[in-house]
Tab-separated table of C-alpha atoms in Angstrom:
chain	number	residue	atom	x	y	z
A	1	MET	CA	-0.122	0.110	0.080
A	2	PRO	CA	1.608	3.382	-0.675
A	3	ASP	CA	2.610	5.840	1.820
A	4	GLU	CA	-0.025	7.948	2.681
A	5	HIS	CA	2.571	10.808	3.274
A	6	ARG	CA	3.626	10.317	-0.559
A	7	LEU	CA	0.020	10.489	-1.918
A	8	GLU	CA	0.034	14.310	-0.803
A	9	GLU	CA	3.339	14.847	-2.229
A	10	GLN	CA	2.157	13.077	-5.736
A	11	PHE	CA	-0.731	15.263	-5.879
A	12	LEU	CA	0.971	18.591	-5.413
A	13	SER	CA	3.784	17.809	-7.723
A	14	GLN	CA	1.362	16.629	-10.567
A	15	GLU	CA	-0.973	19.300	-10.318
A	16	ALA	CA	1.898	21.887	-10.321
A	17	GLU	CA	3.340	20.079	-13.411
A	18	ARG	CA	-0.181	20.313	-14.990
A	19	ARG	CA	-0.647	24.047	-14.170
A	20	ILE	CA	2.954	25.158	-15.604
A	21	SER	CA	2.938	22.626	-18.654
A	22	GLU	CA	-0.554	24.248	-19.881
A	23	LYS	CA	1.366	27.723	-20.082
A	24	LEU	CA	4.623	26.616	-21.734
A	25	ASP	CA	4.582	26.552	-25.453
A	26	GLU	CA	6.496	23.389	-25.472
A	27	ALA	CA	8.188	20.995	-23.011
A	28	GLU	CA	10.257	18.036	-23.557
A	29	LYS	CA	10.274	17.178	-20.059
A	30	ILE	CA	9.017	18.871	-16.725
A	31	GLU	CA	9.057	17.088	-13.315
A	32	ILE	CA	8.385	18.940	-10.133
A	33	ASP	CA	8.546	17.219	-6.641
A	34	VAL	CA	6.759	18.744	-3.697
A	35	GLN	CA	8.431	17.420	-0.399
A	36	THR	CA	5.912	17.635	2.317
A	37	ASP	CA	3.232	15.666	3.916
A	38	LEU	CA	-0.281	15.824	5.176
A	39	LEU	CA	0.837	17.233	8.435
A	40	LYS	CA	3.021	19.801	7.179
A	41	ILE	CA	0.615	20.833	4.726
A	42	VAL	CA	-2.068	21.690	7.473
A	43	GLN	CA	0.885	23.491	9.299
A	44	GLY	CA	1.588	25.427	6.252
A	45	GLN	CA	5.376	23.681	5.632
A	46	ALA	CA	7.045	22.158	3.098
A	47	ASP	CA	10.642	20.789	3.146
A	48	GLY	CA	11.168	21.985	-0.306
A	49	VAL	CA	10.220	22.014	-4.104
A	50	SER	CA	12.657	20.699	-6.757
A	51	VAL	CA	11.879	21.390	-10.713
A	52	ALA	CA	13.569	19.321	-13.484
A	53	GLY	CA	12.921	20.558	-16.845
A	54	LYS	CA	14.133	19.811	-20.500
A	55	GLY	CA	13.395	21.632	-23.809
A	56	LEU	CA	11.060	24.386	-22.129
A	57	VAL	CA	9.642	27.126	-24.601
A	58	ILE	CA	7.946	30.319	-23.658
A	59	GLN	CA	7.177	33.162	-26.109
A	60	GLU	CA	7.734	30.620	-29.076
A	61	ASP	CA	11.552	31.912	-29.246
A	62	ILE	CA	12.777	31.483	-25.530
A	63	ARG	CA	14.093	28.044	-24.961
A	64	ILE	CA	15.947	26.405	-22.135
A	65	GLN	CA	17.741	23.341	-22.936
A	66	GLU	CA	17.588	21.989	-19.339
A	67	ILE	CA	16.965	23.542	-15.713
A	68	LYS	CA	16.992	21.873	-12.468
A	69	LEU	CA	16.033	24.093	-9.330
A	70	GLN	CA	16.091	23.075	-5.616
A	71	THR	CA	14.512	25.293	-2.837
A	72	ASP	CA	14.940	25.027	0.635
A	73	SER	CA	12.014	24.623	3.286
A	74	ILE	CA	9.351	26.918	2.585
A	75	ALA	CA	5.832	28.132	4.138
A	76	ILE	CA	3.147	27.807	1.919
A	77	ASN	CA	-0.664	28.507	2.135
A	78	PRO	CA	-2.354	25.486	3.326
A	79	LEU	CA	-5.557	25.880	1.907
A	80	SER	CA	-4.486	26.769	-1.661
A	81	ALA	CA	-2.016	23.701	-1.260
A	82	ILE	CA	-4.983	21.092	-0.473
A	83	PHE	CA	-6.421	22.541	-3.732
A	84	GLY	CA	-3.324	21.621	-5.716
A	85	GLN	CA	-1.755	25.239	-5.715
A	86	ILE	CA	1.665	26.073	-4.193
A	87	GLU	CA	1.322	29.748	-2.677
A	88	LEU	CA	4.144	30.970	-0.536
A	89	ASN	CA	3.850	32.982	2.462
A	90	ASP	CA	7.213	34.072	2.617
A	91	PRO	CA	10.146	34.305	0.061
A	92	VAL	CA	12.032	31.291	-0.417
A	93	ASN	CA	16.001	30.481	-1.358
A	94	ALA	CA	16.353	28.518	-4.200
A	95	ILE	CA	19.681	27.308	-6.336
A	96	ALA	CA	19.515	26.445	-10.026
A	97	ARG	CA	21.585	24.811	-12.858
A	98	ILE	CA	20.446	26.084	-16.206
A	99	VAL	CA	21.968	24.996	-19.645
A	100	LEU	CA	21.530	27.355	-22.909
A	101	THR	CA	22.613	26.107	-26.145
A	102	GLU	CA	24.154	28.281	-28.825
A	103	VAL	CA	20.926	27.703	-31.241
A	104	ASP	CA	18.864	28.695	-28.598
A	105	MET	CA	20.448	31.760	-27.443
A	106	ASN	CA	20.612	33.212	-30.932
A	107	ARG	CA	17.279	32.092	-31.520
A	108	ALA	CA	16.093	33.999	-28.381
A	109	LEU	CA	18.271	37.301	-29.387
A	110	ALA	CA	16.406	37.453	-32.641
A	111	SER	CA	13.236	37.037	-31.245
A	112	ASP	CA	10.804	40.275	-30.914
A	113	PHE	CA	10.998	39.626	-26.920
A	114	VAL	CA	14.558	40.290	-26.202
A	115	SER	CA	14.712	43.086	-29.169
A	116	SER	CA	12.296	44.764	-27.149
A	117	GLN	CA	14.432	44.665	-24.160
A	118	MET	CA	17.529	45.706	-25.535
A	119	GLN	CA	18.555	49.004	-24.440
A	120	ASP	CA	20.944	51.694	-26.222
A	121	PHE	CA	23.776	52.537	-24.339
A	122	ASP	CA	26.136	55.682	-23.980
A	123	LEU	CA	29.791	56.056	-23.436
A	124	ASP	CA	31.328	59.101	-22.244
A	125	VAL	CA	34.769	59.494	-24.397
A	126	ASP	CA	36.995	62.053	-23.078
A	127	GLY	CA	33.861	64.202	-22.018
A	128	LYS	CA	31.874	63.476	-25.263
A	129	ILE	CA	29.001	61.056	-25.372
A	130	VAL	CA	29.269	58.257	-27.913
A	131	SER	CA	25.884	56.394	-28.303
A	132	PHE	CA	25.285	52.875	-29.642
A	133	GLU	CA	22.065	51.406	-30.944
A	134	ALA	CA	22.119	47.708	-30.969
A	135	GLN	CA	20.546	46.254	-34.418
A	136	LYS	CA	21.731	42.494	-34.290
A	137	ILE	CA	24.056	40.194	-32.199
A	138	GLU	CA	24.910	36.344	-32.495
A	139	VAL	CA	26.628	34.324	-29.963
A	140	PHE	CA	28.867	31.694	-30.831
A	141	LEU	CA	30.246	29.053	-28.140
A	142	PRO	CA	33.534	27.282	-29.510
A	143	GLY	CA	34.766	26.109	-26.336
A	144	ASP	CA	37.683	26.547	-24.311
A	145	GLY	CA	35.767	28.927	-22.053
A	146	LYS	CA	35.311	31.282	-24.752
A	147	ILE	CA	32.466	33.137	-25.746
A	148	GLU	CA	32.513	34.943	-29.266
A	149	CYS	CA	29.893	37.692	-30.218
A	150	ARG	CA	29.417	39.185	-33.650
A	151	GLY	CA	27.061	41.958	-33.717
A	152	ARG	CA	25.809	45.323	-35.645
A	153	VAL	CA	25.166	48.649	-34.257
A	154	PHE	CA	24.527	52.217	-35.365
A	155	LEU	CA	27.316	54.621	-33.653
A	156	LYS	CA	26.428	58.151	-33.120
A	157	GLU	CA	29.394	60.551	-32.605
A	158	MET	CA	29.945	64.211	-33.196
A	159	GLY	CA	26.345	64.342	-34.647
A	160	ASN	CA	26.968	61.683	-37.204
A	161	THR	CA	25.232	58.211	-37.316
A	162	ARG	CA	26.987	55.174	-38.984
A	163	PRO	CA	26.679	51.328	-39.035
A	164	LEU	CA	29.358	49.585	-37.390
A	165	ALA	CA	29.984	45.924	-37.197
A	166	TYR	CA	32.147	43.918	-34.904
A	167	THR	CA	33.418	40.564	-33.486
A	168	ALA	CA	34.420	40.147	-30.072
A	169	ILE	CA	36.042	37.325	-27.926
A	170	ALA	CA	35.274	37.185	-24.141
A	171	ARG	CA	36.073	34.775	-21.126
A	172	PRO	CA	33.028	35.159	-18.727
A	173	ARG	CA	33.712	35.558	-14.876
A	174	THR	CA	33.893	32.504	-13.119
A	175	HIS	CA	34.427	31.394	-9.352
A	176	SER	CA	37.943	31.196	-10.063
A	177	GLN	CA	38.844	33.943	-12.731
A	178	PRO	CA	37.790	37.371	-13.420
A	179	ALA	CA	36.093	38.363	-16.786
A	180	MET	CA	38.065	38.863	-19.815
A	181	LEU	CA	37.809	40.624	-23.177
A	182	GLU	CA	40.313	38.885	-25.177
A	183	SER	CA	39.735	40.603	-28.569
A	184	PHE	CA	37.452	43.301	-30.224
A	185	ASN	CA	37.842	43.818	-34.054
A	186	CYS	CA	35.563	46.181	-36.051
A	187	THR	CA	34.613	44.726	-39.684
A	188	GLU	CA	32.447	47.119	-41.040
A	189	GLY	CA	32.316	50.913	-40.689
A	190	GLY	CA	35.701	52.284	-41.038
A	191	GLY	CA	36.842	51.460	-37.691
A	192	ILE	CA	36.815	53.319	-34.439
A	193	SER	CA	39.274	55.533	-32.276
A	194	ILE	CA	41.475	53.980	-29.541
A	195	GLU	CA	39.552	56.535	-27.178
A	196	VAL	CA	36.245	54.356	-28.128
A	197	VAL	CA	37.930	51.110	-28.279
A	198	THR	CA	39.017	51.914	-24.560
A	199	ALA	CA	35.749	52.976	-23.272
A	200	ILE	CA	34.035	50.084	-25.148
A	201	MET	CA	36.064	47.568	-23.396
A	202	GLN	CA	35.609	49.229	-19.758
A	203	LYS	CA	32.093	48.940	-20.459
A	204	ALA	CA	31.960	45.442	-21.601
A	205	LYS	CA	34.083	44.504	-18.412
A	206	GLU	CA	31.492	46.271	-16.207
A	207	LEU	CA	28.656	44.323	-17.989
A	208	MET	CA	30.680	40.739	-17.794
A	209	ASN	CA	31.184	41.399	-13.904
A	210	ILE	CA	27.625	42.237	-12.995
A	211	PRO	CA	26.959	39.609	-10.173
A	212	TYR	CA	23.072	39.336	-10.775
A	213	PHE	CA	20.506	40.315	-13.443
A	214	LYS	CA	16.554	40.749	-12.706
A	215	TRP	CA	13.401	39.569	-14.196
A	216	GLU	CA	10.209	41.069	-13.042
A	217	ASP	CA	10.638	40.843	-9.241
A	218	MET	CA	13.040	38.203	-8.874
A	219	VAL	CA	16.874	38.829	-8.683
A	220	PHE	CA	19.143	36.134	-10.028
A	221	HIS	CA	22.704	35.849	-8.570
A	222	ILE	CA	25.255	34.332	-10.915
A	223	LYS	CA	27.432	31.922	-8.695
A	224	ASP	CA	29.392	30.498	-11.686
A	225	ILE	CA	29.380	30.194	-15.512
A	226	LYS	CA	30.974	27.525	-17.507
A	227	VAL	CA	30.983	27.411	-21.262
A	228	GLU	CA	31.275	24.456	-23.128
A	229	THR	CA	31.309	23.629	-27.081
A	230	GLY	CA	27.939	24.830	-28.009
A	231	SER	CA	26.247	25.270	-24.681
A	232	LEU	CA	26.550	27.868	-21.824
A	233	ILE	CA	25.952	26.306	-18.243
A	234	LEU	CA	24.881	28.878	-15.482
A	235	MET	CA	25.068	28.292	-11.612
A	236	ILE	CA	22.358	30.736	-10.138
A	237	GLU	CA	21.020	31.409	-6.823
A	238	THR	CA	17.804	33.318	-6.483
A	239	GLN	CA	14.784	34.397	-4.099
A	240	VAL	CA	11.563	33.174	-5.156
A	241	LYS	CA	8.803	35.004	-3.690
A	242	GLN	CA	6.238	33.114	-5.433
A	243	ILE	CA	6.083	29.617	-7.135
A	244	PRO	CA	5.569	30.510	-11.243
A	245	SER	CA	1.568	30.254	-11.880
A	246	SER	CA	-0.519	30.385	-15.009
A	247	SER	CA	-0.780	33.969	-14.735
A	248	ASN	CA	2.861	34.531	-14.309
A	249	LEU	CA	3.956	32.528	-17.229
A	250	ALA	CA	0.894	33.832	-19.245
A	251	SER	CA	2.649	37.230	-18.702
A	252	LEU	CA	5.971	36.575	-20.127
């Protein structure tokens, strides 16, 4: 006879899987394990929640090859949990391992959603403002810990606007080494001054050393980055304020 405590875990886990799967455009695999029992549910507690997914697609063009996430102990709304929905009473800490492929990253970078999020940036070059308006960017992961970027921008300098294409090779920050920009080359647009190149390299260093990124009201702390041939692996810590629901996923 199955363990009665395990029945509660199975019910909550299957209902959470169903709710999230309904709002994903595609999912090769999604498994959610709620670690709890009936007594803990009544008390508004759970030992944790783990999520394992593969081939998850949202917004048609945003795909995650693989994700594994585990939370620590959580405080939940017992009434909602009994009806199969996990609502957090307090924020909970979680750690995740996310795998992104080169193909999926470029598919996302070309999407309308990511394009709408890309911001222009200004550089102060010897007291003069030089602006860059991003037009296109592609990422290549050749291995050996390197990321190659090829892009095209509109460069606005001294009242003039002209196209500029470039290639750059960088090594992201890891737990054992700082971020490094190995090379930056102009491939279209007649080149740029040494002063502008220096400002770009400083800006790139700042961006590569950002320890976290935000999405909606969540903050993701990047603990480690591993670059393999064709894929990027991120180790992330975050504080989850709410388990993704149908409304959250629908708003992406």
